[in-house]
PDB file of C-alpha atoms in Angstrom:
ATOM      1  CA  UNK I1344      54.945  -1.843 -73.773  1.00 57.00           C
ATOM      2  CA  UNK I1345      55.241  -5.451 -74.940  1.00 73.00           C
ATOM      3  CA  UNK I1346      51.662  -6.817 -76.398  1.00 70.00           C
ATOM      4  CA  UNK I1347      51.943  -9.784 -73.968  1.00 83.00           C
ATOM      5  CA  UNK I1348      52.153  -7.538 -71.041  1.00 86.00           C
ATOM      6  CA  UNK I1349      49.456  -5.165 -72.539  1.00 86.00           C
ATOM      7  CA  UNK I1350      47.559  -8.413 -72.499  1.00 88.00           C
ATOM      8  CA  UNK I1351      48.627 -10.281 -68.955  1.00 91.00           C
ATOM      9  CA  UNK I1352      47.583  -6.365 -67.185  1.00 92.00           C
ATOM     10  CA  UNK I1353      44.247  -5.554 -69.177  1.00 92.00           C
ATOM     11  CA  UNK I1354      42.971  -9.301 -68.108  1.00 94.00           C
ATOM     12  CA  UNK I1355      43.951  -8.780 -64.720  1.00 94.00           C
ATOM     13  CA  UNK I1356      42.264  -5.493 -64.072  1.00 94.00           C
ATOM     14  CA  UNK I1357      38.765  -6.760 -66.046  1.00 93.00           C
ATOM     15  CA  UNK I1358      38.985  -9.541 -62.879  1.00 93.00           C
ATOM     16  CA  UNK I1359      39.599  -7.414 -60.611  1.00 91.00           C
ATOM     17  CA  UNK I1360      37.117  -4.431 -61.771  1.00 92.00           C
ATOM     18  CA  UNK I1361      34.209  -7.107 -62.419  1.00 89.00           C
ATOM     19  CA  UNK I1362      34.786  -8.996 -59.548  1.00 82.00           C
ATOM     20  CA  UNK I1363      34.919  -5.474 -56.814  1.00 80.00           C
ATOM     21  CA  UNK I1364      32.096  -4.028 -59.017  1.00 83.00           C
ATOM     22  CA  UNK I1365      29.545  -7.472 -58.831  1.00 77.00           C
ATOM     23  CA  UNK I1366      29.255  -6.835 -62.980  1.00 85.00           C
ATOM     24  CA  UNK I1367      26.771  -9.499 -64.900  1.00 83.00           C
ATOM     25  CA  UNK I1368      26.766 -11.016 -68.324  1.00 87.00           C
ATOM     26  CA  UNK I1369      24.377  -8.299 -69.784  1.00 89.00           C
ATOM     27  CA  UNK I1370      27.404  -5.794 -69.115  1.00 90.00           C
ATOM     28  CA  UNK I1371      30.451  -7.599 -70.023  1.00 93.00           C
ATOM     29  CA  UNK I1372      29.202  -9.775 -73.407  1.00 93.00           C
ATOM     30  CA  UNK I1373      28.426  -5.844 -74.987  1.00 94.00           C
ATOM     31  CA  UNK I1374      31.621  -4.347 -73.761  1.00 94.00           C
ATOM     32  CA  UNK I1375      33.337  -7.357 -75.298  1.00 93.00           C
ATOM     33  CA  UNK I1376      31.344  -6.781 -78.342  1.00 94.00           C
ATOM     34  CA  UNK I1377      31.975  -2.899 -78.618  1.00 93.00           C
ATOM     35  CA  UNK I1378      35.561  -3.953 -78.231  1.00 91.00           C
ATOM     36  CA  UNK I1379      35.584  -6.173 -81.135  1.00 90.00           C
ATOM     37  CA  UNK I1380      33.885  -3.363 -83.369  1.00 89.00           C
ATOM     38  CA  UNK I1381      36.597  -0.634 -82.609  1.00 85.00           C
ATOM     39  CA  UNK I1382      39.445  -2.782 -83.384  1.00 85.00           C
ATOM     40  CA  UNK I1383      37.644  -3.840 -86.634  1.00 86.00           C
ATOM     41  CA  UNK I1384      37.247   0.095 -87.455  1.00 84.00           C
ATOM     42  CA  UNK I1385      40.951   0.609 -86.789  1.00 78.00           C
ATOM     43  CA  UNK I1386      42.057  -1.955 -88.620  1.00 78.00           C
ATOM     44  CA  UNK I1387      40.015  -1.446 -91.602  1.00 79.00           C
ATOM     45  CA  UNK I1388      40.815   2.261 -91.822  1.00 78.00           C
ATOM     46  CA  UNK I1389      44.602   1.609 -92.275  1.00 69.00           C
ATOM     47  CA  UNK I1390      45.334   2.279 -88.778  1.00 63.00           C
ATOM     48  CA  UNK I1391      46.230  -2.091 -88.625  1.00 56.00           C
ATOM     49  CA  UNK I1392      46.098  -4.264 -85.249  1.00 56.00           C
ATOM     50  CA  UNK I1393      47.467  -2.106 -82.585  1.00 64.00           C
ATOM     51  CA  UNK I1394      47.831  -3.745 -78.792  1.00 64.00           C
ATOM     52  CA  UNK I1395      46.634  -0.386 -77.531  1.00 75.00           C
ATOM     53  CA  UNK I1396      43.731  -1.008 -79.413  1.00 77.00           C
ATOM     54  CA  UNK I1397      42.738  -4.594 -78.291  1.00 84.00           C
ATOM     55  CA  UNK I1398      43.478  -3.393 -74.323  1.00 88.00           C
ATOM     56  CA  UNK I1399      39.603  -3.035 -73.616  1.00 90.00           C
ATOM     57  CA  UNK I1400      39.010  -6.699 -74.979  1.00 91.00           C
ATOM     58  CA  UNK I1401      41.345  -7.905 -72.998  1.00 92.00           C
ATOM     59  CA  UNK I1402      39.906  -6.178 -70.121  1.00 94.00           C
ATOM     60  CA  UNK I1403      36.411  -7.423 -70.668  1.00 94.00           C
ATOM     61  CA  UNK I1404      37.334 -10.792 -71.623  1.00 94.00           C
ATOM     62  CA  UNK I1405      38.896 -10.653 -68.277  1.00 94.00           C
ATOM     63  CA  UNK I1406      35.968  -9.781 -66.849  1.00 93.00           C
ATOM     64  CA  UNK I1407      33.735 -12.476 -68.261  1.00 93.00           C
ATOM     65  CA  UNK I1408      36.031 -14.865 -67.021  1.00 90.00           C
ATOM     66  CA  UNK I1409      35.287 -13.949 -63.059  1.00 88.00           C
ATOM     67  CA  UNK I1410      31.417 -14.128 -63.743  1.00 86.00           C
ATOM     68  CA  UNK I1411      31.025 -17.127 -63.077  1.00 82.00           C
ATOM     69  CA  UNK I1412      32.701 -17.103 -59.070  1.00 77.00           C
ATOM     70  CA  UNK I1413      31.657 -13.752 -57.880  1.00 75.00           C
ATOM     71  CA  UNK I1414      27.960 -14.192 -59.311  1.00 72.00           C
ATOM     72  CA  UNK I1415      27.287 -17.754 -59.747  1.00 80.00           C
ATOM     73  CA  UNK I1416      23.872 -18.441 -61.073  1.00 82.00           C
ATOM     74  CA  UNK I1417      22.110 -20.429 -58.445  1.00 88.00           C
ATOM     75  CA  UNK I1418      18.970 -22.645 -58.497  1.00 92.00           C
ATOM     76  CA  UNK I1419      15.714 -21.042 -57.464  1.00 92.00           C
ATOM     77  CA  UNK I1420      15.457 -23.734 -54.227  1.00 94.00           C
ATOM     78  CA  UNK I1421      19.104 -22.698 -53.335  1.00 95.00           C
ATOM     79  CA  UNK I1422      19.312 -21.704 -49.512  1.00 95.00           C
ATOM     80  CA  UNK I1423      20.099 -18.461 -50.007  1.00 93.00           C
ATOM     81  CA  UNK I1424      16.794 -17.008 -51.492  1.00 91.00           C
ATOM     82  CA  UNK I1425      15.389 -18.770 -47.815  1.00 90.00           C
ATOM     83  CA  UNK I1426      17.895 -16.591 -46.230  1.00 90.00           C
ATOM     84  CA  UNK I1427      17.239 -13.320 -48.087  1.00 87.00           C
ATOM     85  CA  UNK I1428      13.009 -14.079 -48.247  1.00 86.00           C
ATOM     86  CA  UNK I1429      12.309 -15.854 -45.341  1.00 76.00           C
ATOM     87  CA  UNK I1430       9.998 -14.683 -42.343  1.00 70.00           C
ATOM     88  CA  UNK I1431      11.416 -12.351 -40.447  1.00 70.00           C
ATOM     89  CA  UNK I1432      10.870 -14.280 -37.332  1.00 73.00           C
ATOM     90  CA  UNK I1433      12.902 -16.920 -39.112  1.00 75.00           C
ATOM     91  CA  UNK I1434      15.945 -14.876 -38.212  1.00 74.00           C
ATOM     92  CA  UNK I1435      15.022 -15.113 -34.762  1.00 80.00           C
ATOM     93  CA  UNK I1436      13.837 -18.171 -34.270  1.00 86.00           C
ATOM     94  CA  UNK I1437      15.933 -20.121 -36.635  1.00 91.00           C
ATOM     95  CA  UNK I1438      15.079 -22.245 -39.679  1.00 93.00           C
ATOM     96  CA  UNK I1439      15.121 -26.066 -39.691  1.00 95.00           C
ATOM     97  CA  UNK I1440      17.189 -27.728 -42.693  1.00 97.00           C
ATOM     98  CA  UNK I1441      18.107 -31.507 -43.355  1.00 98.00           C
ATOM     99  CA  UNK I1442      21.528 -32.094 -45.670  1.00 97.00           C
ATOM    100  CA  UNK I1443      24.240 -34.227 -45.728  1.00 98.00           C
ATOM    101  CA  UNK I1444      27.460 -34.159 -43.681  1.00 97.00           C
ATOM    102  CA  UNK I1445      30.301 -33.131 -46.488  1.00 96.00           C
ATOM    103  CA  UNK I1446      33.037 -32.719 -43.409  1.00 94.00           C
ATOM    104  CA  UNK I1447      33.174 -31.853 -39.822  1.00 94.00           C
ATOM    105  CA  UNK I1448      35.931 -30.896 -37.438  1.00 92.00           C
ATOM    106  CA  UNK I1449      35.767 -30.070 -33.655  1.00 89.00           C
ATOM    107  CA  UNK I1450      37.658 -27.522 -31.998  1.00 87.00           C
ATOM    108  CA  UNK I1451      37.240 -26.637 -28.585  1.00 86.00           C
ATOM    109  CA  UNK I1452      34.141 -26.812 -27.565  1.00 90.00           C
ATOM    110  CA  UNK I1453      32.642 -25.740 -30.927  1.00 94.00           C
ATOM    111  CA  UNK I1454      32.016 -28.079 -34.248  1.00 95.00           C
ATOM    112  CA  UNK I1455      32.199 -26.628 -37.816  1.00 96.00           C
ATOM    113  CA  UNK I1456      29.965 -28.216 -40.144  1.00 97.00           C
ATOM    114  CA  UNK I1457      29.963 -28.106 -44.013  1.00 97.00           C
ATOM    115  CA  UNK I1458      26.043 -29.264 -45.039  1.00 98.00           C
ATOM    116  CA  UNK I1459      24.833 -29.826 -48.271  1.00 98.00           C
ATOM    117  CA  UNK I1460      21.181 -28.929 -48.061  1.00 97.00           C
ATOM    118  CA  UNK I1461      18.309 -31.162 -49.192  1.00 97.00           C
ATOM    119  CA  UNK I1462      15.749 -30.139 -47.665  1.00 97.00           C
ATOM    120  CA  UNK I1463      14.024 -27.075 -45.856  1.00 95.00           C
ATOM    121  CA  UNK I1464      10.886 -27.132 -43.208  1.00 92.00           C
ATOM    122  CA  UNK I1465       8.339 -24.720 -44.739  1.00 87.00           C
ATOM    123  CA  UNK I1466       5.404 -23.226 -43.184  1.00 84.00           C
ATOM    124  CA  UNK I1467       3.452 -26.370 -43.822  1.00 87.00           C
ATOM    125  CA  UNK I1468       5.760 -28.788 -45.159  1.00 92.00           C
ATOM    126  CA  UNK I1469       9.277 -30.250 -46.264  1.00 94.00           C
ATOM    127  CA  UNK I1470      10.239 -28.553 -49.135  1.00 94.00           C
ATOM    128  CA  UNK I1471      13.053 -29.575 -51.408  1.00 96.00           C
ATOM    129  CA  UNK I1472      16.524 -27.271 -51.097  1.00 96.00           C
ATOM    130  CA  UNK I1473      19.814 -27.097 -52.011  1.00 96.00           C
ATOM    131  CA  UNK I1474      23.185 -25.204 -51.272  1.00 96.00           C
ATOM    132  CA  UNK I1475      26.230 -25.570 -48.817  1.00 96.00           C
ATOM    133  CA  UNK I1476      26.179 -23.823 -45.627  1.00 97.00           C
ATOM    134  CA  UNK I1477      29.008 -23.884 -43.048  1.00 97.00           C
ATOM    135  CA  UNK I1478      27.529 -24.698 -39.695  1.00 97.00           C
ATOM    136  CA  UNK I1479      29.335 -23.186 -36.437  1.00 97.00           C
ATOM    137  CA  UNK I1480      27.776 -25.846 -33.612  1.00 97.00           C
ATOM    138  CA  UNK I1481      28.033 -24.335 -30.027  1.00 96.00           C
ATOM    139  CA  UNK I1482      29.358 -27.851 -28.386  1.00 95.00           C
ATOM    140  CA  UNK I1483      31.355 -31.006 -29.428  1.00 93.00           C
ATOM    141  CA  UNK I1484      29.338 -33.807 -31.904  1.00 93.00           C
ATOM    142  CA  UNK I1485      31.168 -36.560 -33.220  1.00 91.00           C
ATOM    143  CA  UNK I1486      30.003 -36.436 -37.151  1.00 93.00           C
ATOM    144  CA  UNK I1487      30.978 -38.204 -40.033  1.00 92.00           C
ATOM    145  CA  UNK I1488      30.655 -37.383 -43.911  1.00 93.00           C
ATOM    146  CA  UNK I1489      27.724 -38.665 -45.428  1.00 94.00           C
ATOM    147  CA  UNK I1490      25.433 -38.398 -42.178  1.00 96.00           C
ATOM    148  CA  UNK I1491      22.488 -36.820 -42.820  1.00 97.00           C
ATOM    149  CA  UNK I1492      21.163 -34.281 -40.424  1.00 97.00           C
ATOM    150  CA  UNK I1493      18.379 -32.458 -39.314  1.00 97.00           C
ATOM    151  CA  UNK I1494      18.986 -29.009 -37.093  1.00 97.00           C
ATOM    152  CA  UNK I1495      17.771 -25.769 -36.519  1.00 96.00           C
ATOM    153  CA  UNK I1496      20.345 -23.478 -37.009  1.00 96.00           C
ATOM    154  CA  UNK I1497      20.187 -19.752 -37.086  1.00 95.00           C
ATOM    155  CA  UNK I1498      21.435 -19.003 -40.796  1.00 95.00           C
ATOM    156  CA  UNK I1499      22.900 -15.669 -42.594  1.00 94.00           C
ATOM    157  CA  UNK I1500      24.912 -14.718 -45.211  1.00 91.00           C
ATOM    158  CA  UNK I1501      28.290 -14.650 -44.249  1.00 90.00           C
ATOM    159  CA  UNK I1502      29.836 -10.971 -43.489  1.00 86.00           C
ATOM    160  CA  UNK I1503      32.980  -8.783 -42.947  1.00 83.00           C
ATOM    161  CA  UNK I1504      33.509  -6.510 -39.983  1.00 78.00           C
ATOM    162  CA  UNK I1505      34.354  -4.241 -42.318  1.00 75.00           C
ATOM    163  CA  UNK I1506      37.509  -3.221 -40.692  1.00 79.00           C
ATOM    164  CA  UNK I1507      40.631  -1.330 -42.403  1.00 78.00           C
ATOM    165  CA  UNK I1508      42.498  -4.116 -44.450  1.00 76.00           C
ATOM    166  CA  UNK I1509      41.009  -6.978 -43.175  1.00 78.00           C
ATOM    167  CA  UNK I1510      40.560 -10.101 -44.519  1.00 85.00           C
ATOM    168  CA  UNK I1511      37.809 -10.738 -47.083  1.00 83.00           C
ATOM    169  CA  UNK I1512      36.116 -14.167 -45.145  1.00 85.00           C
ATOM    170  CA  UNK I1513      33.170 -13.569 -47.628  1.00 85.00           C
ATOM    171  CA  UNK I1514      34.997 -13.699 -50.187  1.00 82.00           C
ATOM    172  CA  UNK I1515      36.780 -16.889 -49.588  1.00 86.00           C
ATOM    173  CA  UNK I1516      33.496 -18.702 -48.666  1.00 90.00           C
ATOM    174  CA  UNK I1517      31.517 -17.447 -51.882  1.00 85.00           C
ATOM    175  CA  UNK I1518      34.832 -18.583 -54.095  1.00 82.00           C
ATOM    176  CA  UNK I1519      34.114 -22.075 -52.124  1.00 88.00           C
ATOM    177  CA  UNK I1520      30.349 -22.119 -53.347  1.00 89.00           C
ATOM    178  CA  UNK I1521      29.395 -21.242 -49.528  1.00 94.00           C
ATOM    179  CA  UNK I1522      26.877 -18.407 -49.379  1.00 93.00           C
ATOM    180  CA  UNK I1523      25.055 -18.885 -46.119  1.00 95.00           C
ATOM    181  CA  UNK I1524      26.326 -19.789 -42.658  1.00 96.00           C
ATOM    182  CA  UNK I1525      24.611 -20.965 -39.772  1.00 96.00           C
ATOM    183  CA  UNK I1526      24.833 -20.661 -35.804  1.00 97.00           C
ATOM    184  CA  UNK I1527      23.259 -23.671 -34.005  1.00 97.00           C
ATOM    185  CA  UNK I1528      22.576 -23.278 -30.203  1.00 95.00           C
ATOM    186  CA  UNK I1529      23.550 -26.583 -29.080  1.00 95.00           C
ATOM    187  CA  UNK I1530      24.426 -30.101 -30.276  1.00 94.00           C
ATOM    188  CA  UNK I1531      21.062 -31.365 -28.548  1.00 95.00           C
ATOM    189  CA  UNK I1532      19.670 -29.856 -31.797  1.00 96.00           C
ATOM    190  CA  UNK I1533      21.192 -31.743 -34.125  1.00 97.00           C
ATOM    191  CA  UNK I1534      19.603 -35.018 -34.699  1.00 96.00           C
ATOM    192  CA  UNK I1535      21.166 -37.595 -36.648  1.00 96.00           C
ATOM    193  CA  UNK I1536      18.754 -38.738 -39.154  1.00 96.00           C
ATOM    194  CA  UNK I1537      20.479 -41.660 -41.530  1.00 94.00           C
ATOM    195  CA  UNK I1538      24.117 -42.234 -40.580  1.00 93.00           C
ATOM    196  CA  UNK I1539      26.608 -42.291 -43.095  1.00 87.00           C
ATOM    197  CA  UNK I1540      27.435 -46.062 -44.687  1.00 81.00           C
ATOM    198  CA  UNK I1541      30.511 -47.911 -43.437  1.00 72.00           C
ATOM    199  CA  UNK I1542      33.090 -47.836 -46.125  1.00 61.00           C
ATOM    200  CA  UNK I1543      35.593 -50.460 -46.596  1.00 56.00           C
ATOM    201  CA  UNK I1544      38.337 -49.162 -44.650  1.00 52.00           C
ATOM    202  CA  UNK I1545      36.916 -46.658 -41.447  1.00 56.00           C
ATOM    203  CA  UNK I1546      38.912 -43.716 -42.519  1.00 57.00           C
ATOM    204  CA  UNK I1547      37.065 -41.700 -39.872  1.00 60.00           C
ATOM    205  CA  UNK I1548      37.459 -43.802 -37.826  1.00 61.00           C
ATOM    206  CA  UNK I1549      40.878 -43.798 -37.767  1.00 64.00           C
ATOM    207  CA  UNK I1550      41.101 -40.330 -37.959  1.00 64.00           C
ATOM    208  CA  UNK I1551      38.895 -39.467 -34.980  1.00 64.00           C
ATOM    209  CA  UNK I1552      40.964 -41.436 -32.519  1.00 68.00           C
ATOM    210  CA  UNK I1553      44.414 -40.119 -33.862  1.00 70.00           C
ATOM    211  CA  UNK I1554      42.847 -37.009 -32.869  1.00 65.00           C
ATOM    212  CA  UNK I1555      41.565 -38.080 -29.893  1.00 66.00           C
ATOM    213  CA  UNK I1556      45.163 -39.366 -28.737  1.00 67.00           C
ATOM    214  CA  UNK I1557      46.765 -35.863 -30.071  1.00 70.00           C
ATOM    215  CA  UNK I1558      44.028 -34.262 -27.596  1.00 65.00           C
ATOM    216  CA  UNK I1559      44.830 -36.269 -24.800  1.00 67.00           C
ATOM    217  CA  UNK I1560      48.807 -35.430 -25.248  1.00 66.00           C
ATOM    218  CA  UNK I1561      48.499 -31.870 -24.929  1.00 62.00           C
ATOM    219  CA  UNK I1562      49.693 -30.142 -22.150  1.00 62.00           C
ATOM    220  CA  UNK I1563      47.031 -29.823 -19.604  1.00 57.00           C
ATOM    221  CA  UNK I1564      44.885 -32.396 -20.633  1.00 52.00           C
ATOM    222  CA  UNK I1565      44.484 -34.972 -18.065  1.00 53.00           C
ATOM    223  CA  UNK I1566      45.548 -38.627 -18.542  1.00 53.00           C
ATOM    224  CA  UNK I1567      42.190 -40.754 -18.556  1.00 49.00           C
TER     225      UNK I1567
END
């Protein structure tokens, strides 16, 4: 086998291994390390540079390069720890975040929502947060990017339905920097806060009522 393609697979399956297997820093950086030392011992005892023999660095280099997507080191106010330490009634009941509007799109009679947390309600006060979460709004709310919002919003980490072959949504959203999704009720509780700045030229605006006339063209939909 051709050292380039010794190369090209090894990487490949240290991603894949250390990205299936959740593997850290303090497992990779030795194996790396270990790596280095055995081709140093076969090369020094007249065996030379073989590509078998450089396969497992290849393989962990691989999977150092993955780190930092499939465990991302977050900041100690990130939303998630709320998520995974909160109340339990929090679950329940819901939590109540402020962020800014990074995009928003309505479909049907449901709004997703991607928030950039700022700030969490704590037991006894605002505390400061941080994090995206994808919103799923139960109702239609015209939004705009840079609004800033306050909501309570039932939040979890995002799953799979663990079906035969299915698509890996957690993945995708954790490869995005998204790590917790939230359900709210109803737009009535979503409360505008500071709306987003007028820019020079209303791109949403504009946007917004082309997609209000391709709405009102579709079949069905009544002429106003």
């Amino acid at each position: 086998m051709r050292p380039l393609v010794l190369a090209a697979i090894s990487i490949i399956s240290g991603i894949t291994v250390s990205e299936a297997l959740g593997w850290s820093y303090g497992l990779v950086i030795p194996g790396i390390i270990l790596s280095i030392f055995l081709i140093s011992i076969a090369y020094f005892s007249g065996e030379g540079f073989k590509g078998l023999a450089a396969a497992p660095a290849f393989f962990f280099i691989g999977a150092l390069f993955i780190i930092p997507y499939s465990r991302p080191e977050l900041p100690d106010n990130h939303i998630l720890y709320r998520v995974q330490n909160g109340a339990p009634d929090a679950s329940r009941t819901g939590h109540v975040v402020e962020g800014r509007v990074l995009g928003a799109e309505s479909a049907g009679k449901r709004t997703r929502v991607s928030l950039d947390v700022e700030a969490y309600r704590g037991e006894k006060s605002w505390e400061a947060s941080s994090g995206l979460v994808q919103l799923s709004i139960n109702g239609r709310i015209d939004l705009m990017p840079g609004d800033r919002i306050r909501t309570l919003v039932l939040l979890d980490e995002p799953r799979n339905f663990g079906n035969p072959g299915e698509f890996d949504y957690k993945k995708l959203l954790n490869r995005k920097g998204v790590f917790v999704t939230g359900y709210v009720k109803g737009e009535r509780l979503v409360e505008i806060v500071e709306p987003a700045r007028p820019g020079p030229v209303p791109v949403n605006s504009m946007r917004n009522g082309i997609r209000a006339f391709i709405d009102s063209r579709r079949p069905g939909t009544p002429n106003p």
